[in-house]
Coordinates of C-alpha atoms in Angstrom, one line a residue:
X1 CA -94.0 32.6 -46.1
X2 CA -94.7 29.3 -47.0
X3 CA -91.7 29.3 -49.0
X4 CA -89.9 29.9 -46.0
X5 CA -91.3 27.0 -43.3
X6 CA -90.2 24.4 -46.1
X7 CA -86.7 25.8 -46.3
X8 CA -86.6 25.7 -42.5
X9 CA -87.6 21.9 -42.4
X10 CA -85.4 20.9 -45.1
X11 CA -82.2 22.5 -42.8
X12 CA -83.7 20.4 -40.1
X13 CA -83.9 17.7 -42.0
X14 CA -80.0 17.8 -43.1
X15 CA -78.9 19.1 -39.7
X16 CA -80.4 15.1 -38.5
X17 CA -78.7 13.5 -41.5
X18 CA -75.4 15.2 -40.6
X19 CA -75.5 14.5 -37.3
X20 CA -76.7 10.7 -38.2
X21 CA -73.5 10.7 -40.9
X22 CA -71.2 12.2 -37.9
X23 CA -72.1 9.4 -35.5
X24 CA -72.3 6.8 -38.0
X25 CA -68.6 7.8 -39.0
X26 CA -67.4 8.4 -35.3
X27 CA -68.6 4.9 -34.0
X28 CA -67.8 2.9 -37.4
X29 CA -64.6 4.5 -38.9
X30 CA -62.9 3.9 -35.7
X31 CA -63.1 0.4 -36.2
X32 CA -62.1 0.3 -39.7
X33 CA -58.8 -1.9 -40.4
X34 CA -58.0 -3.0 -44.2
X35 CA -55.2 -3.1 -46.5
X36 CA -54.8 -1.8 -49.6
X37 CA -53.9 -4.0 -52.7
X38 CA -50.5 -2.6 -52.6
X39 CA -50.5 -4.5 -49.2
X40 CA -50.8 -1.5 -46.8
X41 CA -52.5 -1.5 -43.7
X42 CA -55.2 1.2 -43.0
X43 CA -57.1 2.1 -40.0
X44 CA -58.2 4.7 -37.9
X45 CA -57.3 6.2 -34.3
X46 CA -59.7 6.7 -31.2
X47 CA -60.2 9.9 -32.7
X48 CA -61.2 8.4 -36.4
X49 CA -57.9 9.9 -37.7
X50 CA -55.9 8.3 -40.3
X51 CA -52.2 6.8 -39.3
X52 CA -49.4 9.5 -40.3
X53 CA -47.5 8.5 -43.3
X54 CA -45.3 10.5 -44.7
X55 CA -43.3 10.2 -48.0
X56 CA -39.2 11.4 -47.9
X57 CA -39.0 12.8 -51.1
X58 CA -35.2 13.5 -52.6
X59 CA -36.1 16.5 -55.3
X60 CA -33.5 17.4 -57.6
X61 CA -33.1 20.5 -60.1
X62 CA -32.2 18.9 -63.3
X63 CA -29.7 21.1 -65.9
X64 CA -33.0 21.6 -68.2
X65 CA -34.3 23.1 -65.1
X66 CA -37.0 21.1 -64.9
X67 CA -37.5 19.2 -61.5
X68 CA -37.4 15.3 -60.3
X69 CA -38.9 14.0 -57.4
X70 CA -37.3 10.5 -56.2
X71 CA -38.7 8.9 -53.2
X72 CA -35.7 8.3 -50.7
X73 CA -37.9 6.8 -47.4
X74 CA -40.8 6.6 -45.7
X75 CA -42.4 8.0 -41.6
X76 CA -45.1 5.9 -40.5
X77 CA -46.3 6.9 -36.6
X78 CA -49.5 5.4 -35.1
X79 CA -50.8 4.2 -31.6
X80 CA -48.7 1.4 -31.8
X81 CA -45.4 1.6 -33.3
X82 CA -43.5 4.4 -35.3
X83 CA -41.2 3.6 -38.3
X84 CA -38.5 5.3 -40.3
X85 CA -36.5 4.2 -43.1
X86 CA -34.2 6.3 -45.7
X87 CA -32.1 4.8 -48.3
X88 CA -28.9 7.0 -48.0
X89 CA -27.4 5.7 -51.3
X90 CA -30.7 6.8 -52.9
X91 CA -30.3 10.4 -52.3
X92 CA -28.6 12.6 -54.5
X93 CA -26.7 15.8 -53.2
X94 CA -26.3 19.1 -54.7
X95 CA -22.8 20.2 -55.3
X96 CA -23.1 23.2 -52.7
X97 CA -24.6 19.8 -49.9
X98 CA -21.2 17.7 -50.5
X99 CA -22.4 15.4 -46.8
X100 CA -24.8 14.7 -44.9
X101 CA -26.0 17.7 -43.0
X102 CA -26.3 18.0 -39.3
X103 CA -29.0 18.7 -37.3
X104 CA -27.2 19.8 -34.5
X105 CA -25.2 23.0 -33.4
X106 CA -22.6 21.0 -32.3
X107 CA -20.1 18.5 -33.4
X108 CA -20.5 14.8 -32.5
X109 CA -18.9 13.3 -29.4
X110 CA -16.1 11.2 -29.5
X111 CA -15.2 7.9 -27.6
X112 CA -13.1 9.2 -24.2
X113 CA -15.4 12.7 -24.2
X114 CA -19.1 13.0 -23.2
X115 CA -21.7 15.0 -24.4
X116 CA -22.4 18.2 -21.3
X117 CA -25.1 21.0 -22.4
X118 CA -24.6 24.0 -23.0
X119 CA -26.4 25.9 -20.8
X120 CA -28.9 28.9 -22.0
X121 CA -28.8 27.3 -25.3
X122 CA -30.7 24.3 -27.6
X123 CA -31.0 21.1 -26.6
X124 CA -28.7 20.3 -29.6
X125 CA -25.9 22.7 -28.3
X126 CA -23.3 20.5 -26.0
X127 CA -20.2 20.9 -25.2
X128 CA -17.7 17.4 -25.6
X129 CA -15.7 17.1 -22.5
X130 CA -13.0 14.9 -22.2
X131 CA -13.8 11.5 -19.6
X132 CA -12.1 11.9 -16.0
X133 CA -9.2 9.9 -15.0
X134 CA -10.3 6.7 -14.0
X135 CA -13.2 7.1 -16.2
X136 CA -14.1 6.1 -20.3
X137 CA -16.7 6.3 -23.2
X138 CA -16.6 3.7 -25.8
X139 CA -19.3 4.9 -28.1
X140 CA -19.9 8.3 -29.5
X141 CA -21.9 10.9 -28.2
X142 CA -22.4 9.8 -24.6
X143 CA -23.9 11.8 -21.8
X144 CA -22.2 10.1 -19.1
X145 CA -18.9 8.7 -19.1
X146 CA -18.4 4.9 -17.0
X147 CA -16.2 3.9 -14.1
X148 CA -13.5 1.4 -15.0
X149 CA -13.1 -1.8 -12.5
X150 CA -11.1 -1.0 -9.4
X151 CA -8.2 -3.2 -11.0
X152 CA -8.0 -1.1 -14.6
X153 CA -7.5 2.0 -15.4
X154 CA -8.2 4.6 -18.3
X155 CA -6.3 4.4 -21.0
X156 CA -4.7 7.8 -22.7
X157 CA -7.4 8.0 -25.4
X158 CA -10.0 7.5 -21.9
X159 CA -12.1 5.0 -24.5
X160 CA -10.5 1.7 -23.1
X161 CA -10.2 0.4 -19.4
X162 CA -6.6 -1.5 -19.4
X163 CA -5.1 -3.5 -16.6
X164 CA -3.3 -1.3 -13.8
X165 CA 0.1 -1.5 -13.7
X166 CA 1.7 -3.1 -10.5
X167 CA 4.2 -1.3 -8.8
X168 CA 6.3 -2.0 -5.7
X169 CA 10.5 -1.4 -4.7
X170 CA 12.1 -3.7 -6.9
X171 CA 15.9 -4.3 -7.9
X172 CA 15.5 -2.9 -10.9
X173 CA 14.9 0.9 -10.3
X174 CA 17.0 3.2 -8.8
X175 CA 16.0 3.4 -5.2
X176 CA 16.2 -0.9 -4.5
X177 CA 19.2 -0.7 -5.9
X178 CA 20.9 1.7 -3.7
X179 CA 19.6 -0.2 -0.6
X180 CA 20.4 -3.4 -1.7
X181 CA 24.0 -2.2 -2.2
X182 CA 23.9 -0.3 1.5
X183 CA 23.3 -3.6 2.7
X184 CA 26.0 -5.5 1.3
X185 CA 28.3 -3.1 2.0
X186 CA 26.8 -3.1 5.8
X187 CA 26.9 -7.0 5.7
X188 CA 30.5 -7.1 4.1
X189 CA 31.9 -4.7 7.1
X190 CA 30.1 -6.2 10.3
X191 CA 31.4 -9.4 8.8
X192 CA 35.1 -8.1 8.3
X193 CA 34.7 -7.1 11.8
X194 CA 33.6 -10.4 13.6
X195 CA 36.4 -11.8 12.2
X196 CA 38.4 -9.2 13.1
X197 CA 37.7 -10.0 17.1
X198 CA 37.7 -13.5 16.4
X199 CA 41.3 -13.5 14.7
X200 CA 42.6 -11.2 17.8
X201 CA 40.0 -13.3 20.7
X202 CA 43.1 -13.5 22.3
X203 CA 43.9 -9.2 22.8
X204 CA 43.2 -7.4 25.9
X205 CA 40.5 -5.0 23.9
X206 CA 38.4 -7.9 22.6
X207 CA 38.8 -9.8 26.2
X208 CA 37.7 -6.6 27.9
X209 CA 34.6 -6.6 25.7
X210 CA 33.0 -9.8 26.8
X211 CA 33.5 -12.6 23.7
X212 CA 30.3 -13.5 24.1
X213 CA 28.3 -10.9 23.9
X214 CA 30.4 -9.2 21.2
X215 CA 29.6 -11.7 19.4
X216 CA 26.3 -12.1 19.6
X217 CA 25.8 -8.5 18.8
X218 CA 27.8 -8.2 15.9
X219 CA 25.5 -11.8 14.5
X220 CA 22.4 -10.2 15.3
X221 CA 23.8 -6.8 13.1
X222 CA 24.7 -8.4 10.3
X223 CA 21.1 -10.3 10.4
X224 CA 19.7 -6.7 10.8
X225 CA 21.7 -5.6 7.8
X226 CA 20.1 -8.2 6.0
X227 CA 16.4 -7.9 6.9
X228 CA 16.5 -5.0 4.2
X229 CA 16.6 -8.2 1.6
X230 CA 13.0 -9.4 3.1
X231 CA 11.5 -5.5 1.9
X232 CA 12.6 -5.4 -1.4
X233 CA 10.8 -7.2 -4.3
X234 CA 7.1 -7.9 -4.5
X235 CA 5.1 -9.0 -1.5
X236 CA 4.7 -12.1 -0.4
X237 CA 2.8 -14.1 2.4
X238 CA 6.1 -15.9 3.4
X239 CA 7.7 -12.2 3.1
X240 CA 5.0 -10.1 4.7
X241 CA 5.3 -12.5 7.7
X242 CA 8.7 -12.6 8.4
X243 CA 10.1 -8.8 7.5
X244 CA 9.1 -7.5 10.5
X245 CA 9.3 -10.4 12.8
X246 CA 13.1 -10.8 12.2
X247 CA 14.0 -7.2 11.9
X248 CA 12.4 -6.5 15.2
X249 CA 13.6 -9.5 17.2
X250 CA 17.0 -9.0 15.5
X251 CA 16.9 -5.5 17.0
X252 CA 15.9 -6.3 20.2
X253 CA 18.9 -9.0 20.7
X254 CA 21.1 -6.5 19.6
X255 CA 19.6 -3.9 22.2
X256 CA 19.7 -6.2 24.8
X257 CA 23.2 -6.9 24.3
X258 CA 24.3 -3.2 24.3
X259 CA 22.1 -3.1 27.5
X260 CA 23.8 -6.2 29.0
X261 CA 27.2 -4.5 28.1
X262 CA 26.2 -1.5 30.2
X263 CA 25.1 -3.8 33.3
X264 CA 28.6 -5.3 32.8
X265 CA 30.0 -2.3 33.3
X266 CA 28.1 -1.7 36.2
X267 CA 29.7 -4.4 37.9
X268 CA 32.9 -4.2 36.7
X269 CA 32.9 -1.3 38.4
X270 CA 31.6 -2.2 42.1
X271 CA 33.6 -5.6 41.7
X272 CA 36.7 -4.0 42.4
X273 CA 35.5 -2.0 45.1
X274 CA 37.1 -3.2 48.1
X275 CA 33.6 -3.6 50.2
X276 CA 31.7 -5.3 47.5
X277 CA 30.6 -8.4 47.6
X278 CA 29.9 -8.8 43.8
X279 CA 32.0 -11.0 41.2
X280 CA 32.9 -10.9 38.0
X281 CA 31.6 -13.9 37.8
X282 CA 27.7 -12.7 38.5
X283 CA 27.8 -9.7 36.7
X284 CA 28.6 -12.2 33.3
X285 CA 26.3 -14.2 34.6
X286 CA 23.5 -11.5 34.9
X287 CA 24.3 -9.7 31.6
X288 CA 23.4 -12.8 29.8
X289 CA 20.4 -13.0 31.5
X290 CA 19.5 -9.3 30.6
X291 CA 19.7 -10.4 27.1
X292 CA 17.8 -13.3 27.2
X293 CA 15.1 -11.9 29.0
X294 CA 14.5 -8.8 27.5
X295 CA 14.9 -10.2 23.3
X296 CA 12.0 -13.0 25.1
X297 CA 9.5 -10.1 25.7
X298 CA 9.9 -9.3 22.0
X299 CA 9.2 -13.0 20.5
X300 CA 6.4 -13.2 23.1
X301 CA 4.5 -10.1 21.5
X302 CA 5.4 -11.2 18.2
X303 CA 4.1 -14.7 18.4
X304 CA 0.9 -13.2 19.9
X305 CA 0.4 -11.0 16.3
X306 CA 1.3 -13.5 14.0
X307 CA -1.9 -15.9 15.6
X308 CA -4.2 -14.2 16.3
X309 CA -4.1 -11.2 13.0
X310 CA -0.6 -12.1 11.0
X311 CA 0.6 -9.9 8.0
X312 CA -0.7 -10.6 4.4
X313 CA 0.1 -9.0 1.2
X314 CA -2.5 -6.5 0.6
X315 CA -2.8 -4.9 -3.4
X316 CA -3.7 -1.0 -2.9
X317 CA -5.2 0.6 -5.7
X318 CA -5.9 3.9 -3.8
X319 CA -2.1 5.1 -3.2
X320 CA -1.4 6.0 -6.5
X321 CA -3.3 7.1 -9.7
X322 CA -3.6 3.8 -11.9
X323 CA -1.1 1.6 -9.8
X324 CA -1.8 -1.4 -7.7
X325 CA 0.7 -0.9 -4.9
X326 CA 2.1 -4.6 -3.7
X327 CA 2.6 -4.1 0.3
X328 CA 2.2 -5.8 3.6
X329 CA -0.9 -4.8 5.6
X330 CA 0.8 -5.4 8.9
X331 CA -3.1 -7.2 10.0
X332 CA -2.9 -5.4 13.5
X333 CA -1.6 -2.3 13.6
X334 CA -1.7 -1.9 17.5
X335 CA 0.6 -5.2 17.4
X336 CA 3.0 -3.4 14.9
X337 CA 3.6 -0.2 17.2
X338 CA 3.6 -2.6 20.2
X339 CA 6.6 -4.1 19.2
X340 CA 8.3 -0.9 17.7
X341 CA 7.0 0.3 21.2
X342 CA 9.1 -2.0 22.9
X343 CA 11.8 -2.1 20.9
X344 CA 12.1 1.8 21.6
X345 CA 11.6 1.1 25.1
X346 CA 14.6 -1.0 25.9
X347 CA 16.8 1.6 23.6
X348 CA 16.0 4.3 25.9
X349 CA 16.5 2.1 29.1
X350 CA 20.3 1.2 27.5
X351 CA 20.4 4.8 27.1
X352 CA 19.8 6.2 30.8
X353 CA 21.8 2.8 32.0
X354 CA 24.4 4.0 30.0
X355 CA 24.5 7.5 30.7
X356 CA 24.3 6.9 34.2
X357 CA 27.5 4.9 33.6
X358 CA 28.9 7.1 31.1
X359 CA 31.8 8.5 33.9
X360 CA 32.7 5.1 35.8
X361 CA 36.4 4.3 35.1
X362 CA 37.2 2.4 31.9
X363 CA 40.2 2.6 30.0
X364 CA 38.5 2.3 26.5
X365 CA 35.4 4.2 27.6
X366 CA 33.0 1.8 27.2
X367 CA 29.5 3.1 28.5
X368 CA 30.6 6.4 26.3
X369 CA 30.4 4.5 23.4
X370 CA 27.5 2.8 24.4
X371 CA 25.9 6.3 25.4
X372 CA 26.5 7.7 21.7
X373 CA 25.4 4.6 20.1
X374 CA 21.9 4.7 21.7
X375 CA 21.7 8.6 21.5
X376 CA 22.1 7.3 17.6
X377 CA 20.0 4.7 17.5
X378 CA 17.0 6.6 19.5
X379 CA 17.2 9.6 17.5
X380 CA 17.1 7.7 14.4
X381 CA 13.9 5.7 15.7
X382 CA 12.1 9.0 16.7
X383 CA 12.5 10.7 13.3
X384 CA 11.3 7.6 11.8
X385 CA 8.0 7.3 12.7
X386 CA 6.7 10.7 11.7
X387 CA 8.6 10.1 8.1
X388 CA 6.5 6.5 8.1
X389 CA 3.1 8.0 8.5
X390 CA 3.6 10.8 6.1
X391 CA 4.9 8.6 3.1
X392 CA 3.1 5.7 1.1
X393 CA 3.8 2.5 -1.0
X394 CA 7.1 2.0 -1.5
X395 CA 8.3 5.0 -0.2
X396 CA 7.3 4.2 3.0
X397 CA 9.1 0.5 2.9
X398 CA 12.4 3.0 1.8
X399 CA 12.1 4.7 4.8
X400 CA 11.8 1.9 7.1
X401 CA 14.5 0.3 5.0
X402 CA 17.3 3.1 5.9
X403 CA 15.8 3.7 9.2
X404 CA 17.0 -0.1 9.8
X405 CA 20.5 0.3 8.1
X406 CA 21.1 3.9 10.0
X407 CA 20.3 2.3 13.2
X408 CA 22.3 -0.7 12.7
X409 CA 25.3 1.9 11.1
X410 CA 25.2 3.7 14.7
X411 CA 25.4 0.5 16.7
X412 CA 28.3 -1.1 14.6
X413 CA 30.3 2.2 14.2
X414 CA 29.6 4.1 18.1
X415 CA 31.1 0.3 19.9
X416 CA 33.2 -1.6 17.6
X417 CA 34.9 0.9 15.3
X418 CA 36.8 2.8 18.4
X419 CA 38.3 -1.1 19.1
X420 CA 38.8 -2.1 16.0
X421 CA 41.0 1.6 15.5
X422 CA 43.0 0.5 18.2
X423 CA 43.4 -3.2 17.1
X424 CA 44.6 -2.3 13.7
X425 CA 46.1 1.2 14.0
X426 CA 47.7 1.2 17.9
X427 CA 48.3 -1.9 18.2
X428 CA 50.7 -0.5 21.0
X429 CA 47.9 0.2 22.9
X430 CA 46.4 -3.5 22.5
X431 CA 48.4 -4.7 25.6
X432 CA 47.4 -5.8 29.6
X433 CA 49.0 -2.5 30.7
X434 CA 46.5 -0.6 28.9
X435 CA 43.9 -2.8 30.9
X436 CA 45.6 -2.7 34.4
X437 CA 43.7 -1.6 36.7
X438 CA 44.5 -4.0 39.7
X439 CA 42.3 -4.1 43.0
X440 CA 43.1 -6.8 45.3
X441 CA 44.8 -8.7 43.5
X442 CA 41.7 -8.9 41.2
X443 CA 41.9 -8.0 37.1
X444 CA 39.1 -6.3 35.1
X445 CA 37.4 -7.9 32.0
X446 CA 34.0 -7.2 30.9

């Protein structure tokens, strides 16, 4: 029994010493920081743990089939800082291990693809999907690929952002040079016939027509004809300005003219009535007022855009997928159909006028003419503006462009081809007793 109590105190006894050693080693080790002679630093963790060092050993199976161990790298991980190193050229590859192996399921990434994971499976398991249009990677094994500047574009490869190519209706393709040779044909035939009525003034078909404003129609069409010249080719400020301006104002002279021929007409007609009390005389006088005043309501709403929101060139990149489209942002849009507004306005108002007039007597049937050549011209203007709003870039200038030449087409051909017909081709007819039509005394020309 005795025995026994002593064995009893002398595991008391150790169970103090251990638990003295424990808290000794728990409260001292943990402040513990040396180094080694070969230069190493050792200490211990909160929890009196050693740092994690670990030896990459390269073993290789020699022929005598005996083994060597060559160390290849090092893993040191503590609190404060973890560190890798492996010497690639250091390691020594069995035959059947000709590369590096891969720790992943799936291949790596290239530049223009991104990394997307596959779903249900490893975090190592991805899928490499190419980059978006518009979109690139430039390193390997991205999981995201980057937006290119609004100016650039992806390149084919989708691992460069390159400059966007600027596009606009030029001379060189196809479609400019179609219109710009419509327009000089245009040009070359409203000039061949202005001098056509200047070279026969003297003839009772040009008389009848009113020199005057003949001529200022047919100036006012060939400037039309040549507002085409203003669309074509990069934009400009000088350009974006004026290519509206002058095509709409040139328009609205040549509208007011046809309207002013109409009025003439008018009272032509109730001149030679043997009650009426109007002249030849006013109604010339009058038509040239129509023209002045209605072409003025034009340049008044035009000045108004161009000071208080003009035009500018404006470089769209959303048009067209890596273009920059060169156009004219027309600044107030309101302004833009204003004028078109107008414009269309006093087309339809030389329309009824002449319609109305379409049966008075006239030996060359001139409100007929006039009729058909605004039926023209309004139709044209109608089917315009729904094929404007449904096109962009330089499509859309195209279509303004031959809604311009068409209009200008129905003018020229509808009033001066039926004279000039008679001026080259019956010239028989080109006499005063074509033209007599004799009231009091009084003789018709308009």
């Amino acid at each position: 029994m005795q025995y026994f109590y002593k064995l009893r105190d002398e595991l008391q006894r150790i169970s103090v010493l251990r638990a003295f050693v424990e808290f000794t080693l728990n409260n001292y080790l943990k402040k513990v920081h040396f180094k080694t002679p070969s230069e190493e630093e050792m200490f211990f963790d909160d929890e009196g743990n050693p740092p994690g060092r670990f030896d990459i050993i390269n073993i290789i199976w020699l022929p005598n089939e005996t083994m060597k161990q060559t160390e290849v790298g090092y893993f040191n991980q503590d609190a404060r800082d973890t560190q890798f190193f492996i010497n690639e050229s250091a390691i020594q590859w069995s035959q059947f291990f000709p590369q590096v192996p891969v720790s992943v399921c799936s291949e790596s990434c290239l530049p223009g693809y991104m990394k997307v994971q596959k779903e249900g499976k490893a975090k190592c398991c991805y899928s490499c999907i190419p980059c978006p249009d518009g979109e690139i990677t430039n390193i390997s094994d991205m999981g995201s690929c980057l937006p290119c500047p609004e100016d650039q574009w992806s390149n084919v490869k989708r691992d460069k952002c390159i400059p966007k190519s600027i596009d606009f209706l030029s001379y060189e393709e196809p479609l400019g040079l179609v219109i710009a040779l419509l327009t000089a044909v245009f040009v070359a035939v409203t000039s061949i016939v202005l001098l056509i009525f200047i070279k026969h003034k003297d003839t009772p078909v040009v008389k009848a027509n009113n020199l005057n404003l003949s001529y200022t129609l047919l100036l006012s069409l060939m400037i039309s004809f040549l507002c085409p010249f203003l669309f074509i080719g990069q934009s400009t400020k000088i350009s974006c300005l004026f290519r509206q301006v002058v095509f709409v104002n040139t328009f609205a002279v040549s509208v007011s003219c046809v309207l002013a021929k109409t009025t003439l007409v008018i009272f032509a007609f109730k001149a030679t009535k043997p009650s009426s009390t109007f002249s030849i005389r006013f109604g010339k006088t009058v038509s040239s007022s129509v023209v002045f005043i209605c072409s003025s309501g034009e340049v008044m709403i035009c000045v108004v855009w161009l000071i208080f929101s003009p035009p500018y060139p404006y470089y769209n990149t959303q048009v067209e997928v890596g273009k920059i489209i060169v156009e004219c942002n027309e600044g107030s849009t309101i302004a833009f159909y204003l004028v078109l507004g107008y414009m269309g306005f006093l087309s339809l108002l030389s329309f009824f006028v002449a319609f109305m007039a379409r049966k008075l007597p006239d030996t060359f049937n001139e409100a007929q003419h006039i009729t058909f050549s605004m039926l023209v011209f309004c139709s044209v203007w109608i089917s315009f503006i729904p094929a404007y709003l449904s096109t962009k870039g330089k499509y859309m200038v195209a279509m303004e462009i031959f809604a311009i030449l068409a209009s200008g087409a129905g003018l020229l051909c509808c009033i001066f081809f039926p004279k000039c017909f008679i001026i080259l081709i019956k010239p028989e007819l080109n006499i005063k007793a074509s033209l007599g039509n004799k009231r009091k005394g009084r003789k018709i020309q308009m």
